[in-house]
């Protein structure tokens, strides 16, 4: 399944960032996370994905943030994102879906408007 391949890729990118940029400041690491790990390509089309797979995606997103910032495994996810001004998985996915629908409805392409 494509979503599970995304999870493996996400963990790989997080470990790579952690290894290469271990000495950077938390602000730089946050920016790297947002650039390389928070891009959920195709998340707008995940409506047919089960809730269990979405839960695995959420856990992977949270764990990757912890890996990159060297946070303890048991720290609160909401606190972790709020104090670092970063979107949670659900917020990120919701924004991606909204922007996709906004572009879809504002399109002047006749094929797309017929959908």
Coordinates of N, CA and C in Angstrom, one line a residue:
X1 N 0.8 -1.2 0.0 CA 0.0 0.0 0.0 C 0.9 1.2 0.0
X2 N 0.4 2.3 -0.7 CA 1.2 3.5 -0.9 C 1.5 4.2 0.4
X3 N 0.4 4.2 1.3 CA 0.6 5.0 2.5 C 1.6 4.4 3.5
X4 N 1.7 3.0 3.5 CA 2.7 2.4 4.3 C 4.1 2.6 3.8
X5 N 4.2 2.7 2.5 CA 5.5 3.0 1.9 C 5.9 4.5 2.3
X6 N 4.9 5.3 2.4 CA 5.2 6.7 2.8 C 5.7 6.7 4.3
X7 N 5.2 5.8 5.1 CA 5.7 5.8 6.5 C 7.1 5.3 6.6
X8 N 7.5 4.3 5.8 CA 8.9 3.9 5.8 C 9.8 5.0 5.3
X9 N 9.4 5.7 4.3 CA 10.1 6.8 3.8 C 10.2 8.0 4.8
X10 N 9.2 8.2 5.5 CA 9.1 9.3 6.5 C 10.1 9.0 7.6
X11 N 10.2 7.7 8.1 CA 11.1 7.3 9.2 C 12.6 7.4 8.6
X12 N 12.8 7.0 7.4 CA 14.1 7.1 6.8 C 14.6 8.6 6.7
X13 N 13.7 9.5 6.3 CA 14.1 10.9 6.2 C 14.4 11.5 7.6
X14 N 13.5 11.1 8.6 CA 13.8 11.6 9.9 C 15.1 11.2 10.5
X15 N 15.4 9.9 10.3 CA 16.7 9.4 10.8 C 17.9 10.0 10.1
X16 N 17.7 10.3 8.8 CA 18.8 10.9 8.0 C 19.0 12.3 8.5
X17 N 17.9 13.1 8.7 CA 18.0 14.4 9.2 C 18.7 14.5 10.6
X18 N 18.2 13.5 11.4 CA 18.8 13.5 12.8 C 20.3 13.2 12.7
X19 N 20.7 12.3 11.9 CA 22.1 11.9 11.8 C 23.0 13.1 11.2
X20 N 22.5 13.7 10.2 CA 23.3 14.8 9.5 C 23.2 16.1 10.2
X21 N 22.1 16.4 10.9 CA 22.0 17.8 11.5 C 21.8 17.7 13.0
X22 N 22.5 16.8 13.6 CA 22.4 16.6 15.1 C 22.8 17.8 15.9
X23 N 23.8 18.6 15.4 CA 24.3 19.7 16.1 C 23.6 21.0 15.9
X24 N 22.6 21.0 15.0 CA 21.9 22.2 14.7 C 20.9 22.6 15.8
X25 N 20.5 23.9 15.8 CA 19.5 24.4 16.8 C 18.2 23.8 16.5
X26 N 17.3 23.8 17.6 CA 15.9 23.2 17.4 C 15.1 24.0 16.3
X27 N 15.4 25.2 16.2 CA 14.7 26.0 15.1 C 15.0 25.5 13.7
X28 N 16.3 25.2 13.5 CA 16.7 24.7 12.2 C 16.1 23.3 12.0
X29 N 16.1 22.5 13.1 CA 15.6 21.1 13.0 C 14.1 21.2 12.7
X30 N 13.4 22.1 13.3 CA 12.0 22.3 13.0 C 11.7 22.6 11.6
X31 N 12.5 23.5 11.1 CA 12.4 23.9 9.6 C 12.7 22.7 8.7
X32 N 13.7 21.9 9.1 CA 14.0 20.7 8.3 C 12.8 19.7 8.3
X33 N 12.2 19.6 9.5 CA 11.1 18.7 9.6 C 9.9 19.2 8.7
X34 N 9.7 20.5 8.8 CA 8.5 21.0 8.0 C 8.8 20.9 6.5
X35 N 10.1 21.0 6.1 CA 10.4 20.9 4.7 C 10.5 19.5 4.2
X36 N 11.0 18.6 4.9 CA 11.3 17.2 4.4 C 10.3 16.1 4.9
X37 N 9.7 16.4 6.1 CA 8.9 15.3 6.6 C 7.4 15.7 6.7
X38 N 7.1 16.9 6.7 CA 5.6 17.3 6.9 C 4.9 17.4 5.5
X39 N 5.6 17.1 4.4 CA 5.0 17.1 3.1 C 4.3 15.8 2.9
X40 N 3.0 15.7 3.1 CA 2.3 14.5 3.0 C 1.7 14.5 1.6
X41 N 2.4 14.0 0.6 CA 2.0 14.0 -0.8 C 0.8 13.1 -1.0
X42 N -0.2 13.6 -1.6 CA -1.4 12.8 -1.9 C -2.3 12.6 -0.7
X43 N -2.1 13.4 0.4 CA -3.0 13.2 1.6 C -4.4 13.6 1.3
X44 N -4.6 14.4 0.2 CA -6.0 14.8 -0.1 C -6.8 13.6 -0.6
X45 N -6.1 12.6 -1.1 CA -6.8 11.5 -1.7 C -6.9 10.3 -0.7
X46 N -6.6 10.5 0.5 CA -6.6 9.4 1.5 C -8.0 9.1 2.1
X47 N -9.0 9.4 1.5 CA -10.4 9.2 2.0 C -10.7 7.7 2.2
X48 N -10.2 6.9 1.3 CA -10.5 5.5 1.4 C -9.6 4.7 2.3
X49 N -8.7 5.4 3.0 CA -7.7 4.7 3.9 C -8.4 4.5 5.2
X50 N -8.2 3.3 5.8 CA -8.8 3.0 7.1 C -8.3 3.9 8.2
X51 N -9.1 3.9 9.3 CA -8.7 4.7 10.4 C -7.4 4.2 11.1
X52 N -7.2 2.9 11.0 CA -6.0 2.3 11.6 C -4.8 2.7 10.9
X53 N -4.8 2.8 9.6 CA -3.7 3.3 8.8 C -3.4 4.8 9.1
X54 N -4.5 5.6 9.2 CA -4.3 7.0 9.5 C -3.7 7.1 10.9
X55 N -4.1 6.3 11.8 CA -3.5 6.3 13.2 C -2.0 6.0 13.1
X56 N -1.6 5.0 12.3 CA -0.2 4.7 12.1 C 0.5 5.9 11.5
X57 N -0.1 6.6 10.6 CA 0.5 7.8 10.0 C 0.7 8.9 11.0
X58 N -0.3 9.1 11.9 CA -0.2 10.1 12.9 C 1.0 9.8 13.9
X59 N 1.0 8.5 14.3 CA 2.1 8.1 15.2 C 3.5 8.2 14.6
X60 N 3.6 7.9 13.3 CA 4.9 8.0 12.6 C 5.3 9.5 12.5
X61 N 4.3 10.4 12.2 CA 4.5 11.8 12.1 C 5.1 12.3 13.4
X62 N 4.4 11.9 14.5 CA 4.8 12.4 15.9 C 6.2 11.8 16.2
X63 N 6.4 10.6 15.9 CA 7.7 9.9 16.3 C 8.8 10.6 15.5
X64 N 8.6 10.9 14.2 CA 9.6 11.6 13.4 C 10.0 12.9 14.0
X65 N 9.0 13.7 14.5 CA 9.3 15.0 15.1 C 10.1 14.8 16.3
X66 N 9.8 13.7 17.1 CA 10.6 13.4 18.3 C 12.0 13.0 17.9
X67 N 12.2 12.2 16.9 CA 13.5 11.8 16.5 C 14.4 13.0 16.1
X68 N 13.8 13.8 15.3 CA 14.6 15.0 14.8 C 15.0 15.9 15.9
X69 N 14.1 16.2 16.8 CA 14.3 17.1 17.9 C 14.9 16.5 19.2
X70 N 15.2 15.2 19.1 CA 15.7 14.5 20.2 C 14.9 14.6 21.5
X71 N 13.6 14.5 21.3 CA 12.7 14.6 22.5 C 12.4 13.2 23.1
X72 N 12.1 13.2 24.3 CA 11.8 11.8 24.9 C 10.6 11.2 24.3
X73 N 10.6 9.9 24.3 CA 9.5 9.1 23.6 C 8.2 9.3 24.2
X74 N 8.1 9.6 25.5 CA 6.9 9.7 26.3 C 6.4 11.1 26.4
X75 N 6.9 12.1 25.7 CA 6.4 13.5 25.9 C 5.1 13.6 25.1
X76 N 4.3 14.6 25.6 CA 3.0 14.8 25.0 C 3.1 15.4 23.6
X77 N 2.4 14.8 22.7 CA 2.4 15.2 21.3 C 1.9 16.6 21.1
X78 N 0.7 16.9 21.7 CA 0.1 18.2 21.6 C 1.0 19.3 22.1
X79 N 1.6 19.0 23.3 CA 2.6 20.0 23.9 C 3.8 20.2 23.0
X80 N 4.3 19.1 22.5 CA 5.4 19.1 21.6 C 5.2 20.0 20.4
X81 N 4.1 19.9 19.8 CA 3.8 20.7 18.6 C 3.4 22.2 18.9
X82 N 2.7 22.4 20.0 CA 2.3 23.7 20.4 C 3.4 24.6 20.8
X83 N 4.3 24.1 21.6 CA 5.5 24.9 22.0 C 6.5 25.2 20.9
X84 N 6.4 24.4 19.8 CA 7.3 24.6 18.7 C 6.7 25.2 17.5
X85 N 5.4 25.7 17.7 CA 4.6 26.3 16.6 C 4.6 25.5 15.3
X86 N 4.3 24.2 15.5 CA 4.2 23.3 14.3 C 2.9 22.7 14.3
X87 N 2.4 22.4 13.0 CA 1.1 21.8 12.8 C 1.2 20.3 13.2
X88 N 0.1 19.8 13.8 CA -0.1 18.4 14.1 C -0.4 17.7 12.8
X89 N -0.4 16.4 12.8 CA -0.7 15.6 11.6 C -2.2 15.9 11.1
X90 N -3.1 15.9 12.0 CA -4.5 16.2 11.6 C -4.7 17.6 11.0
X91 N -4.0 18.6 11.6 CA -4.1 20.0 11.1 C -3.4 20.0 9.7
X92 N -2.3 19.4 9.6 CA -1.6 19.4 8.3 C -2.5 18.8 7.2
X93 N -3.1 17.6 7.5 CA -3.9 16.9 6.5 C -5.1 17.8 6.2
X94 N -5.8 18.4 7.2 CA -6.9 19.2 7.0 C -6.6 20.4 6.1
X95 N -5.5 21.0 6.3 CA -5.1 22.2 5.5 C -4.8 21.7 4.0
X96 N -4.2 20.6 3.9 CA -3.9 20.1 2.5 C -5.2 19.8 1.8
X97 N -6.2 19.2 2.5 CA -7.4 18.9 1.8 C -8.2 20.2 1.5
X98 N -8.2 21.1 2.4 CA -8.9 22.4 2.1 C -8.3 23.1 0.9
X99 N -6.9 23.2 0.9 CA -6.3 23.9 -0.2 C -6.5 23.2 -1.5
X100 N -6.6 21.9 -1.5 CA -6.9 21.1 -2.7 C -8.3 21.4 -3.2
X101 N -9.3 21.4 -2.3 CA -10.6 21.7 -2.7 C -10.8 23.1 -3.2
X102 N -10.1 24.0 -2.6 CA -10.1 25.4 -3.0 C -9.6 25.6 -4.4
X103 N -8.5 24.9 -4.7 CA -7.9 25.0 -6.1 C -8.9 24.3 -7.1
X104 N -9.5 23.2 -6.6 CA -10.4 22.4 -7.5 C -11.6 23.3 -7.9
X105 N -12.2 23.9 -6.9 CA -13.4 24.7 -7.1 C -13.1 26.0 -7.9
X106 N -11.9 26.6 -7.8 CA -11.6 27.8 -8.4 C -11.0 27.6 -9.8
X107 N -10.9 26.3 -10.2 CA -10.3 26.0 -11.5 C -11.3 26.4 -12.7
X108 N -10.7 26.8 -13.8 CA -11.5 27.1 -15.0 C -11.4 26.0 -16.0
X109 N -10.7 24.9 -15.7 CA -10.6 23.8 -16.6 C -12.0 23.1 -16.7
X110 N -12.5 22.9 -17.9 CA -13.8 22.3 -18.1 C -13.9 20.9 -17.6
X111 N -12.9 20.1 -17.7 CA -12.9 18.7 -17.3 C -13.0 18.7 -15.8
X112 N -12.2 19.5 -15.1 CA -12.2 19.5 -13.6 C -13.6 20.0 -13.1
X113 N -14.1 21.1 -13.7 CA -15.4 21.6 -13.2 C -16.6 20.7 -13.4
X114 N -16.5 19.7 -14.3 CA -17.5 18.7 -14.5 C -17.5 17.7 -13.4
X115 N -16.4 17.5 -12.8 CA -16.3 16.5 -11.7 C -17.2 16.9 -10.6

